[in-house]
């Protein structure tokens, strides 16, 4: 086959510079380079120490947050705050095929311990009888309104439409299968009243379904990882994302940034970045509880986590340009940490692929000895155990009435082993999905696995 | 509504595959944890004066290398703690970055977004059961008041 003359020319130039090109590009030649061992060593250290380092960053950040914001409130979780005023709040509940859950969700919303609120249930072109159930519920709950979208538009458009069709200044957005704790609005709204710079407040999602290993591990994950990271990020002053299942918004802040973006696969991550890049503050309120259903099958979990990872990458791509502004400096560390985390996942993924090959490679067999027990592996394991212990200590107060969290310590220890592997896979998968996605393509609802239920 | 009812714990509904999967993962993960924590057992035994653990402690790199590693960990943790504390104290003196305009855009952008007159918006906001129609780009093209439709029929 005859090569294009320009390619031939380049090949000759490269060969004169670096020698035989195919030989240079072969794996063996790369490994034989003297610089390779240094790079290899640095990558191995990064792969091992990065999660360890970040574990301490999150853990210490969460402990400082606890000491500043939660320590003195020990025991008064049941005592709702007293507000100087009670502005009208709208609870937005986007529903897509929620016939099975919506009655319970609306019942919990209606039982809010707050004097001035209404509920806007958004039926987003459901194919089941969600609309009929909502119309029936309208008879029972006088403060329930229905916004029926004639065709399916996606969560972002649904939320935006409802936000425009309410005269409340504050919106609390929950999922169609989430159960809002009775004092949640009080805890969320107090931030808006006290601090005019607060554009949004994210609540504390708690897992309801705990029948399987995956469900139980997620209980630990939401305490040890999600709760801890949210506390640490709040202390830092910027939050990667509001929880899509429970978030409260100042409507003027939403209007300021153009509401939710319909073309982002995770509208919650996007709105968090939009608000913070516009200078609004986001707060975390651990006392605003919301009980949620999570996937309990590997397939369901894989889909959900891929979507989250894709959403994160989409946001990093979209706001890359905005990062160069001095005004965005508060988000730089968050952006950098996200990029490093994705790079770490790719590195682990590559290692997992090459590891079986190395098993059969004479010169690399000794490197596998690194996996044998050592002081370092011992300290890594102890770090994980401490991290889980600290997070359970901080978070357990919010589950005293539901049996506590201590028993989940037994399940949490699997998180780093099982979950990191799943998250590495979903990050890589989500990354490529985000890259492949056409710009402006509308995000649509996906079928969600909600765990084992008694039918 | 009892808080205990919020938790769904029905392990008997698991399939055989889920049960076997859980069992296998439990076994594998516990084994791995115990494997990685072997040095802790050796160290504890050595500190308690059990002579046969001396060789193992030496095999893991010796007591000195553990002390060096712990020093490194300690300094890193102290550094992180100092940075967090300094940051927390500094943030108390920093003012918010953006100008905050209470209510900005709340009323003004709505008619354009809804393609409705302000009185139409006011009406739409007072309706309890509203259907909204969109074009292909997700722009609202029409709203219909189901209650009033019902009233006519």
JSON list of C-alpha atoms in Angstrom, two decimals, chain B residues 39-133:
[
{"chain": "B", "resi": 39, "resn": "UNK", "atom": "CA", "xyz": [1.06, -6.40, 59.68]},
{"chain": "B", "resi": 40, "resn": "UNK", "atom": "CA", "xyz": [-1.11, -4.90, 62.43]},
{"chain": "B", "resi": 41, "resn": "UNK", "atom": "CA", "xyz": [-1.39, -8.30, 64.10]},
{"chain": "B", "resi": 42, "resn": "UNK", "atom": "CA", "xyz": [2.37, -8.82, 63.82]},
{"chain": "B", "resi": 43, "resn": "UNK", "atom": "CA", "xyz": [3.07, -5.35, 65.16]},
{"chain": "B", "resi": 44, "resn": "UNK", "atom": "CA", "xyz": [0.68, -5.82, 68.08]},
{"chain": "B", "resi": 45, "resn": "UNK", "atom": "CA", "xyz": [2.26, -9.18, 68.91]},
{"chain": "B", "resi": 46, "resn": "UNK", "atom": "CA", "xyz": [5.76, -7.72, 68.73]},
{"chain": "B", "resi": 47, "resn": "UNK", "atom": "CA", "xyz": [4.78, -4.77, 70.95]},
{"chain": "B", "resi": 48, "resn": "UNK", "atom": "CA", "xyz": [3.32, -7.24, 73.45]},
{"chain": "B", "resi": 49, "resn": "UNK", "atom": "CA", "xyz": [6.68, -9.00, 73.50]},
{"chain": "B", "resi": 50, "resn": "UNK", "atom": "CA", "xyz": [5.87, -12.14, 71.54]},
{"chain": "B", "resi": 51, "resn": "UNK", "atom": "CA", "xyz": [9.29, -13.04, 70.15]},
{"chain": "B", "resi": 52, "resn": "UNK", "atom": "CA", "xyz": [8.14, -14.98, 67.12]},
{"chain": "B", "resi": 53, "resn": "UNK", "atom": "CA", "xyz": [6.65, -11.78, 65.61]},
{"chain": "B", "resi": 54, "resn": "UNK", "atom": "CA", "xyz": [10.09, -10.10, 65.51]},
{"chain": "B", "resi": 55, "resn": "UNK", "atom": "CA", "xyz": [10.99, -11.77, 62.24]},
{"chain": "B", "resi": 56, "resn": "UNK", "atom": "CA", "xyz": [7.72, -10.75, 60.66]},
{"chain": "B", "resi": 57, "resn": "UNK", "atom": "CA", "xyz": [8.13, -7.14, 61.74]},
{"chain": "B", "resi": 58, "resn": "UNK", "atom": "CA", "xyz": [11.61, -7.19, 60.19]},
{"chain": "B", "resi": 59, "resn": "UNK", "atom": "CA", "xyz": [10.12, -8.70, 57.01]},
{"chain": "B", "resi": 60, "resn": "UNK", "atom": "CA", "xyz": [7.65, -5.83, 56.71]},
{"chain": "B", "resi": 61, "resn": "UNK", "atom": "CA", "xyz": [10.57, -3.40, 56.76]},
{"chain": "B", "resi": 62, "resn": "UNK", "atom": "CA", "xyz": [11.26, -3.09, 60.45]},
{"chain": "B", "resi": 63, "resn": "UNK", "atom": "CA", "xyz": [10.04, -0.85, 63.22]},
{"chain": "B", "resi": 64, "resn": "UNK", "atom": "CA", "xyz": [12.19, 2.07, 62.01]},
{"chain": "B", "resi": 65, "resn": "UNK", "atom": "CA", "xyz": [10.53, 2.20, 58.59]},
{"chain": "B", "resi": 66, "resn": "UNK", "atom": "CA", "xyz": [7.11, 2.18, 60.25]},
{"chain": "B", "resi": 67, "resn": "UNK", "atom": "CA", "xyz": [8.12, 5.13, 62.43]},
{"chain": "B", "resi": 68, "resn": "UNK", "atom": "CA", "xyz": [9.36, 6.99, 59.33]},
{"chain": "B", "resi": 69, "resn": "UNK", "atom": "CA", "xyz": [6.08, 6.28, 57.57]},
{"chain": "B", "resi": 70, "resn": "UNK", "atom": "CA", "xyz": [4.05, 7.36, 60.60]},
{"chain": "B", "resi": 71, "resn": "UNK", "atom": "CA", "xyz": [6.03, 10.59, 60.78]},
{"chain": "B", "resi": 72, "resn": "UNK", "atom": "CA", "xyz": [5.21, 11.26, 57.14]},
{"chain": "B", "resi": 73, "resn": "UNK", "atom": "CA", "xyz": [1.53, 10.51, 57.78]},
{"chain": "B", "resi": 74, "resn": "UNK", "atom": "CA", "xyz": [1.51, 12.66, 60.89]},
{"chain": "B", "resi": 75, "resn": "UNK", "atom": "CA", "xyz": [3.06, 15.63, 59.10]},
{"chain": "B", "resi": 76, "resn": "UNK", "atom": "CA", "xyz": [0.64, 15.27, 56.19]},
{"chain": "B", "resi": 77, "resn": "UNK", "atom": "CA", "xyz": [-2.37, 15.10, 58.50]},
{"chain": "B", "resi": 78, "resn": "UNK", "atom": "CA", "xyz": [-1.10, 18.06, 60.54]},
{"chain": "B", "resi": 79, "resn": "UNK", "atom": "CA", "xyz": [-0.55, 20.03, 57.32]},
{"chain": "B", "resi": 80, "resn": "UNK", "atom": "CA", "xyz": [-4.10, 19.28, 56.10]},
{"chain": "B", "resi": 81, "resn": "UNK", "atom": "CA", "xyz": [-5.52, 20.22, 59.49]},
{"chain": "B", "resi": 82, "resn": "UNK", "atom": "CA", "xyz": [-3.61, 23.51, 59.57]},
{"chain": "B", "resi": 83, "resn": "UNK", "atom": "CA", "xyz": [-4.67, 24.38, 56.02]},
{"chain": "B", "resi": 84, "resn": "UNK", "atom": "CA", "xyz": [-8.34, 23.62, 56.78]},
{"chain": "B", "resi": 85, "resn": "UNK", "atom": "CA", "xyz": [-8.24, 25.63, 60.00]},
{"chain": "B", "resi": 86, "resn": "UNK", "atom": "CA", "xyz": [-6.49, 28.58, 58.38]},
{"chain": "B", "resi": 87, "resn": "UNK", "atom": "CA", "xyz": [-8.91, 28.49, 55.47]},
{"chain": "B", "resi": 88, "resn": "UNK", "atom": "CA", "xyz": [-11.94, 28.36, 57.77]},
{"chain": "B", "resi": 89, "resn": "UNK", "atom": "CA", "xyz": [-10.71, 31.32, 59.80]},
{"chain": "B", "resi": 90, "resn": "UNK", "atom": "CA", "xyz": [-9.77, 33.30, 56.67]},
{"chain": "B", "resi": 91, "resn": "UNK", "atom": "CA", "xyz": [-13.17, 32.72, 55.03]},
{"chain": "B", "resi": 92, "resn": "UNK", "atom": "CA", "xyz": [-14.88, 34.39, 57.97]},
{"chain": "B", "resi": 93, "resn": "UNK", "atom": "CA", "xyz": [-13.24, 37.66, 56.94]},
{"chain": "B", "resi": 94, "resn": "UNK", "atom": "CA", "xyz": [-13.98, 37.34, 53.23]},
{"chain": "B", "resi": 95, "resn": "UNK", "atom": "CA", "xyz": [-17.02, 38.99, 51.73]},
{"chain": "B", "resi": 96, "resn": "UNK", "atom": "CA", "xyz": [-19.23, 37.26, 49.17]},
{"chain": "B", "resi": 97, "resn": "UNK", "atom": "CA", "xyz": [-18.04, 37.75, 45.58]},
{"chain": "B", "resi": 98, "resn": "UNK", "atom": "CA", "xyz": [-21.20, 38.63, 43.72]},
{"chain": "B", "resi": 99, "resn": "UNK", "atom": "CA", "xyz": [-23.73, 41.41, 43.96]},
{"chain": "B", "resi": 100, "resn": "UNK", "atom": "CA", "xyz": [-26.99, 39.93, 45.19]},
{"chain": "B", "resi": 101, "resn": "UNK", "atom": "CA", "xyz": [-30.21, 41.32, 43.89]},
{"chain": "B", "resi": 102, "resn": "UNK", "atom": "CA", "xyz": [-33.16, 39.94, 45.73]},
{"chain": "B", "resi": 103, "resn": "UNK", "atom": "CA", "xyz": [-35.96, 39.10, 43.35]},
{"chain": "B", "resi": 104, "resn": "UNK", "atom": "CA", "xyz": [-33.94, 39.98, 40.24]},
{"chain": "B", "resi": 105, "resn": "UNK", "atom": "CA", "xyz": [-35.46, 38.52, 37.09]},
{"chain": "B", "resi": 106, "resn": "UNK", "atom": "CA", "xyz": [-38.23, 36.85, 38.99]},
{"chain": "B", "resi": 107, "resn": "UNK", "atom": "CA", "xyz": [-41.12, 38.70, 37.39]},
{"chain": "B", "resi": 108, "resn": "UNK", "atom": "CA", "xyz": [-39.46, 40.27, 34.37]},
{"chain": "B", "resi": 109, "resn": "UNK", "atom": "CA", "xyz": [-38.29, 37.19, 32.45]},
{"chain": "B", "resi": 110, "resn": "UNK", "atom": "CA", "xyz": [-41.41, 35.12, 32.89]},
{"chain": "B", "resi": 111, "resn": "UNK", "atom": "CA", "xyz": [-43.67, 36.45, 30.16]},
{"chain": "B", "resi": 112, "resn": "UNK", "atom": "CA", "xyz": [-40.93, 36.00, 27.54]},
{"chain": "B", "resi": 113, "resn": "UNK", "atom": "CA", "xyz": [-40.12, 32.47, 28.67]},
{"chain": "B", "resi": 114, "resn": "UNK", "atom": "CA", "xyz": [-43.76, 31.44, 28.80]},
{"chain": "B", "resi": 115, "resn": "UNK", "atom": "CA", "xyz": [-44.79, 33.35, 25.72]},
{"chain": "B", "resi": 116, "resn": "UNK", "atom": "CA", "xyz": [-47.70, 34.67, 27.77]},
{"chain": "B", "resi": 117, "resn": "UNK", "atom": "CA", "xyz": [-48.92, 38.07, 28.78]},
{"chain": "B", "resi": 118, "resn": "UNK", "atom": "CA", "xyz": [-48.35, 39.01, 32.46]},
{"chain": "B", "resi": 119, "resn": "UNK", "atom": "CA", "xyz": [-52.05, 38.62, 33.18]},
{"chain": "B", "resi": 120, "resn": "UNK", "atom": "CA", "xyz": [-51.85, 35.17, 31.57]},
{"chain": "B", "resi": 121, "resn": "UNK", "atom": "CA", "xyz": [-48.98, 34.28, 33.91]},
{"chain": "B", "resi": 122, "resn": "UNK", "atom": "CA", "xyz": [-50.95, 35.48, 36.90]},
{"chain": "B", "resi": 123, "resn": "UNK", "atom": "CA", "xyz": [-53.86, 33.34, 35.80]},
{"chain": "B", "resi": 124, "resn": "UNK", "atom": "CA", "xyz": [-51.63, 30.29, 35.14]},
{"chain": "B", "resi": 125, "resn": "UNK", "atom": "CA", "xyz": [-50.19, 30.65, 38.63]},
{"chain": "B", "resi": 126, "resn": "UNK", "atom": "CA", "xyz": [-53.60, 30.55, 40.20]},
{"chain": "B", "resi": 127, "resn": "UNK", "atom": "CA", "xyz": [-54.77, 27.39, 38.41]},
{"chain": "B", "resi": 128, "resn": "UNK", "atom": "CA", "xyz": [-54.59, 24.12, 40.31]},
{"chain": "B", "resi": 129, "resn": "UNK", "atom": "CA", "xyz": [-54.58, 21.79, 37.35]},
{"chain": "B", "resi": 130, "resn": "UNK", "atom": "CA", "xyz": [-52.74, 23.11, 34.35]},
{"chain": "B", "resi": 131, "resn": "UNK", "atom": "CA", "xyz": [-51.59, 21.39, 31.16]},
{"chain": "B", "resi": 132, "resn": "UNK", "atom": "CA", "xyz": [-48.62, 22.87, 29.33]},
{"chain": "B", "resi": 133, "resn": "UNK", "atom": "CA", "xyz": [-47.78, 22.22, 25.69]}
]
